[in-house]
mmCIF file of N, CA and C in Angstrom:
data_model
loop_
_atom_site.group_PDB
_atom_site.id
_atom_site.type_symbol
_atom_site.label_atom_id
_atom_site.label_comp_id
_atom_site.label_asym_id
_atom_site.label_seq_id
_atom_site.Cartn_x
_atom_site.Cartn_y
_atom_site.Cartn_z
ATOM 1 N N MET A 1 -234.189 23.777 9.791
ATOM 2 C CA MET A 1 -234.165 24.476 8.520
ATOM 3 C C MET A 1 -232.870 25.139 8.277
ATOM 4 N N ILE A 2 -232.216 25.798 9.380
ATOM 5 C CA ILE A 2 -230.989 26.488 9.291
ATOM 6 C C ILE A 2 -229.806 25.568 8.835
ATOM 7 N N LEU A 3 -229.951 24.376 9.597
ATOM 8 C CA LEU A 3 -228.833 23.121 9.355
ATOM 9 C C LEU A 3 -229.014 22.668 7.924
ATOM 10 N N SER A 4 -230.258 22.672 7.300
ATOM 11 C CA SER A 4 -230.194 22.040 5.983
ATOM 12 C C SER A 4 -229.791 23.091 5.085
ATOM 13 N N ILE A 5 -230.124 24.416 5.341
ATOM 14 C CA ILE A 5 -229.655 25.422 4.433
ATOM 15 C C ILE A 5 -228.017 25.516 4.428
ATOM 16 N N SER A 6 -227.402 25.335 5.662
ATOM 17 C CA SER A 6 -225.938 25.523 5.759
ATOM 18 C C SER A 6 -225.328 24.449 5.180
ATOM 19 N N GLY A 7 -226.061 23.311 5.134
ATOM 20 C CA GLY A 7 -225.577 21.931 4.448
ATOM 21 C C GLY A 7 -225.599 22.183 2.963
ATOM 22 N N VAL A 8 -226.617 22.794 2.530
ATOM 23 C CA VAL A 8 -226.684 22.977 1.000
ATOM 24 C C VAL A 8 -225.686 23.853 0.564
ATOM 25 N N VAL A 9 -225.403 25.026 1.332
ATOM 26 C CA VAL A 9 -224.410 25.884 0.909
ATOM 27 C C VAL A 9 -222.978 25.382 1.005
ATOM 28 N N LEU A 10 -222.682 24.523 2.120
ATOM 29 C CA LEU A 10 -221.294 23.892 2.186
ATOM 30 C C LEU A 10 -221.180 23.009 0.922
ATOM 31 N N LEU A 11 -222.135 22.236 0.776
ATOM 32 C CA LEU A 11 -222.032 21.198 -0.324
ATOM 33 C C LEU A 11 -222.003 21.913 -1.738
ATOM 34 N N ALA A 12 -222.684 22.974 -1.871
ATOM 35 C CA ALA A 12 -222.629 23.734 -3.114
ATOM 36 C C ALA A 12 -221.183 24.362 -3.361
ATOM 37 N N ILE A 13 -220.540 24.619 -2.423
ATOM 38 C CA ILE A 13 -219.062 25.332 -2.503
ATOM 39 C C ILE A 13 -218.226 24.097 -2.654
ATOM 40 N N ILE A 14 -218.252 22.985 -2.160
ATOM 41 C CA ILE A 14 -217.465 21.788 -2.378
ATOM 42 C C ILE A 14 -217.712 21.224 -3.794
ATOM 43 N N VAL A 15 -219.039 21.286 -4.272
ATOM 44 C CA VAL A 15 -219.241 20.762 -5.702
ATOM 45 C C VAL A 15 -218.585 21.703 -6.608
ATOM 46 N N PHE A 16 -218.744 22.988 -6.398
ATOM 47 C CA PHE A 16 -218.057 24.086 -7.320
ATOM 48 C C PHE A 16 -216.610 24.049 -7.286
ATOM 49 N N LEU A 17 -216.018 23.598 -6.236
ATOM 50 C CA LEU A 17 -214.579 23.467 -6.193
ATOM 51 C C LEU A 17 -214.169 22.219 -6.741
ATOM 52 N N PHE A 18 -214.892 21.076 -6.813
ATOM 53 C CA PHE A 18 -214.490 19.924 -7.427
ATOM 54 C C PHE A 18 -214.551 20.182 -8.966
ATOM 55 N N PHE A 19 -215.599 20.731 -9.421
ATOM 56 C CA PHE A 19 -215.584 21.048 -10.971
ATOM 57 C C PHE A 19 -214.519 21.840 -11.324
ATOM 58 N N ARG A 20 -214.195 22.896 -10.743
ATOM 59 C CA ARG A 20 -213.187 23.786 -11.180
ATOM 60 C C ARG A 20 -211.795 23.260 -11.000
ATOM 61 N N LYS A 21 -211.542 22.302 -10.053
ATOM 62 C CA LYS A 21 -210.147 21.858 -9.614
ATOM 63 C C LYS A 21 -209.689 20.661 -10.562
ATOM 64 N N ASP A 22 -210.449 19.568 -10.527
ATOM 65 C CA ASP A 22 -210.004 18.212 -11.177
ATOM 66 C C ASP A 22 -211.119 17.592 -11.955
ATOM 67 N N GLY A 23 -212.201 18.085 -12.189
ATOM 68 C CA GLY A 23 -213.161 17.426 -12.818
ATOM 69 C C GLY A 23 -214.068 16.615 -11.785
ATOM 70 N N LEU A 24 -215.090 15.867 -12.355
ATOM 71 C CA LEU A 24 -215.893 15.198 -11.312
ATOM 72 C C LEU A 24 -215.442 13.740 -11.329
ATOM 73 N N LYS A 25 -215.220 13.349 -10.035
ATOM 74 C CA LYS A 25 -214.762 11.819 -9.961
ATOM 75 C C LYS A 25 -215.802 11.069 -9.157
ATOM 76 N N ALA A 26 -215.690 9.882 -8.830
ATOM 77 C CA ALA A 26 -216.749 9.082 -8.066
ATOM 78 C C ALA A 26 -216.936 9.684 -6.830
ATOM 79 N N SER A 27 -215.940 9.968 -5.853
ATOM 80 C CA SER A 27 -216.139 10.485 -4.650
ATOM 81 C C SER A 27 -216.973 11.868 -4.691
ATOM 82 N N HIS A 28 -216.525 12.547 -5.802
ATOM 83 C CA HIS A 28 -217.296 13.899 -5.984
ATOM 84 C C HIS A 28 -218.683 13.705 -6.269
ATOM 85 N N ALA A 29 -219.064 12.548 -6.988
ATOM 86 C CA ALA A 29 -220.330 12.364 -7.396
ATOM 87 C C ALA A 29 -221.219 12.032 -6.199
ATOM 88 N N VAL A 30 -220.660 11.359 -5.240
ATOM 89 C CA VAL A 30 -221.450 11.198 -4.099
ATOM 90 C C VAL A 30 -221.728 12.460 -3.241
ATOM 91 N N VAL A 31 -220.812 13.327 -3.202
ATOM 92 C CA VAL A 31 -221.025 14.710 -2.625
ATOM 93 C C VAL A 31 -222.083 15.439 -3.451
ATOM 94 N N CYS A 32 -222.154 15.329 -4.634
ATOM 95 C CA CYS A 32 -223.226 15.984 -5.666
ATOM 96 C C CYS A 32 -224.482 15.166 -5.182
ATOM 97 N N ALA A 33 -224.438 14.070 -5.103
ATOM 98 C CA ALA A 33 -225.730 13.248 -4.729
ATOM 99 C C ALA A 33 -226.344 13.758 -3.267
ATOM 100 N N LEU A 34 -225.362 13.926 -2.332
ATOM 101 C CA LEU A 34 -225.793 14.551 -1.046
ATOM 102 C C LEU A 34 -226.478 15.850 -1.213
ATOM 103 N N PHE A 35 -225.781 16.656 -2.169
ATOM 104 C CA PHE A 35 -226.038 18.081 -2.303
ATOM 105 C C PHE A 35 -227.586 18.091 -2.876
ATOM 106 N N GLY A 36 -227.899 17.132 -3.716
ATOM 107 C CA GLY A 36 -229.192 17.026 -4.308
ATOM 108 C C GLY A 36 -230.317 16.704 -3.219
ATOM 109 N N PHE A 37 -229.863 15.607 -2.348
ATOM 110 C CA PHE A 37 -230.843 15.248 -1.201
ATOM 111 C C PHE A 37 -231.163 16.430 -0.278
ATOM 112 N N PHE A 38 -229.966 17.167 0.179
ATOM 113 C CA PHE A 38 -230.198 18.359 0.944
ATOM 114 C C PHE A 38 -230.995 19.496 0.358
ATOM 115 N N LEU A 39 -230.599 19.698 -0.897
ATOM 116 C CA LEU A 39 -231.233 20.775 -1.682
ATOM 117 C C LEU A 39 -232.842 20.414 -1.688
ATOM 118 N N ALA A 40 -233.263 19.189 -1.942
ATOM 119 C CA ALA A 40 -234.613 18.692 -2.073
ATOM 120 C C ALA A 40 -235.234 18.985 -0.837
ATOM 121 N N SER A 41 -234.781 19.140 0.417
ATOM 122 C CA SER A 41 -235.547 19.374 1.599
ATOM 123 C C SER A 41 -235.593 20.712 2.011
ATOM 124 N N THR A 42 -235.146 21.626 1.227
ATOM 125 C CA THR A 42 -235.212 23.110 1.617
ATOM 126 C C THR A 42 -236.377 23.612 0.796
ATOM 127 N N ALA A 43 -236.763 24.840 1.302
ATOM 128 C CA ALA A 43 -238.049 25.529 0.824
ATOM 129 C C ALA A 43 -237.897 25.935 -0.777
ATOM 130 N N ILE A 44 -236.849 25.842 -1.263
ATOM 131 C CA ILE A 44 -236.622 26.207 -2.620
ATOM 132 C C ILE A 44 -236.855 25.132 -3.640
ATOM 133 N N ALA A 45 -237.083 23.924 -3.131
ATOM 134 C CA ALA A 45 -237.362 22.721 -3.957
ATOM 135 C C ALA A 45 -238.437 22.879 -4.940
ATOM 136 N N PRO A 46 -239.640 23.342 -4.308
ATOM 137 C CA PRO A 46 -240.757 23.414 -5.442
ATOM 138 C C PRO A 46 -240.507 24.452 -6.530
ATOM 139 N N SER A 47 -239.803 25.449 -6.118
ATOM 140 C CA SER A 47 -239.438 26.487 -7.245
ATOM 141 C C SER A 47 -238.473 25.953 -8.273
ATOM 142 N N ILE A 48 -237.631 25.138 -7.852
ATOM 143 C CA ILE A 48 -236.662 24.443 -8.848
ATOM 144 C C ILE A 48 -237.237 23.415 -9.608
ATOM 145 N N LYS A 49 -238.160 22.662 -9.046
ATOM 146 C CA LYS A 49 -239.122 21.662 -9.764
ATOM 147 C C LYS A 49 -239.829 22.509 -10.905
ATOM 148 N N ALA A 50 -240.651 23.551 -10.432
ATOM 149 C CA ALA A 50 -241.527 24.234 -11.438
ATOM 150 C C ALA A 50 -240.458 24.966 -12.541
ATOM 151 N N GLY A 51 -239.237 25.555 -12.119
ATOM 152 C CA GLY A 51 -238.592 26.013 -13.184
ATOM 153 C C GLY A 51 -237.944 25.058 -14.215
ATOM 154 N N THR A 52 -237.482 23.880 -13.752
ATOM 155 C CA THR A 52 -236.945 22.727 -14.586
ATOM 156 C C THR A 52 -238.183 22.268 -15.374
ATOM 157 N N ALA A 53 -239.336 22.181 -14.956
ATOM 158 C CA ALA A 53 -240.546 21.734 -15.703
ATOM 159 C C ALA A 53 -240.903 22.765 -16.911
ATOM 160 N N SER A 54 -240.757 24.029 -16.442
ATOM 161 C CA SER A 54 -240.964 25.131 -17.486
ATOM 162 C C SER A 54 -239.908 25.083 -18.550
ATOM 163 N N LEU A 55 -238.649 24.800 -18.193
ATOM 164 C CA LEU A 55 -237.517 24.791 -19.099
ATOM 165 C C LEU A 55 -237.791 23.579 -19.956
ATOM 166 N N ALA A 56 -238.049 22.419 -19.480
ATOM 167 C CA ALA A 56 -238.336 21.216 -20.151
ATOM 168 C C ALA A 56 -239.442 21.440 -21.262
ATOM 169 N N SER A 57 -240.558 22.061 -20.820
ATOM 170 C CA SER A 57 -241.712 22.287 -21.637
ATOM 171 C C SER A 57 -241.190 23.379 -22.763
ATOM 172 N N LEU A 58 -240.314 24.395 -22.318
ATOM 173 C CA LEU A 58 -239.836 25.265 -23.479
ATOM 174 C C LEU A 58 -239.051 24.435 -24.519
ATOM 175 N N LEU A 59 -238.072 23.741 -24.017
ATOM 176 C CA LEU A 59 -237.291 23.024 -25.004
ATOM 177 C C LEU A 59 -238.144 21.916 -25.747
ATOM 178 N N GLY A 60 -239.103 21.309 -25.210
ATOM 179 C CA GLY A 60 -239.989 20.354 -25.973
ATOM 180 C C GLY A 60 -240.783 21.049 -26.916
ATOM 181 N N GLY A 61 -241.064 22.284 -26.800
ATOM 182 C CA GLY A 61 -241.800 23.000 -27.773
ATOM 183 C C GLY A 61 -240.988 23.570 -29.030
ATOM 184 N N ILE A 62 -239.732 23.492 -29.011
ATOM 185 C CA ILE A 62 -238.891 23.876 -30.053
ATOM 186 C C ILE A 62 -238.962 23.047 -31.297
ATOM 187 N N LYS A 63 -239.077 23.628 -32.339
ATOM 188 C CA LYS A 63 -239.333 22.958 -33.613
ATOM 189 C C LYS A 63 -237.999 23.101 -34.489
ATOM 190 N N PHE A 64 -237.345 22.055 -34.946
ATOM 191 C CA PHE A 64 -236.246 22.106 -35.714
ATOM 192 C C PHE A 64 -236.526 22.057 -37.116
#
């Protein structure tokens, strides 16, 4: 658990620096994918899934 959390934190910092410095390139996309896989294995993954489902439901209910 500690290893996956530290991996998530490290990859989050790397992704943030990639976006700030030069935009997202192909090699950066690989790091972002790894970040997603590591994040999915943490305890916060169900909360993220529920939050995004709630946001999608909220956005789906907006009438224009």
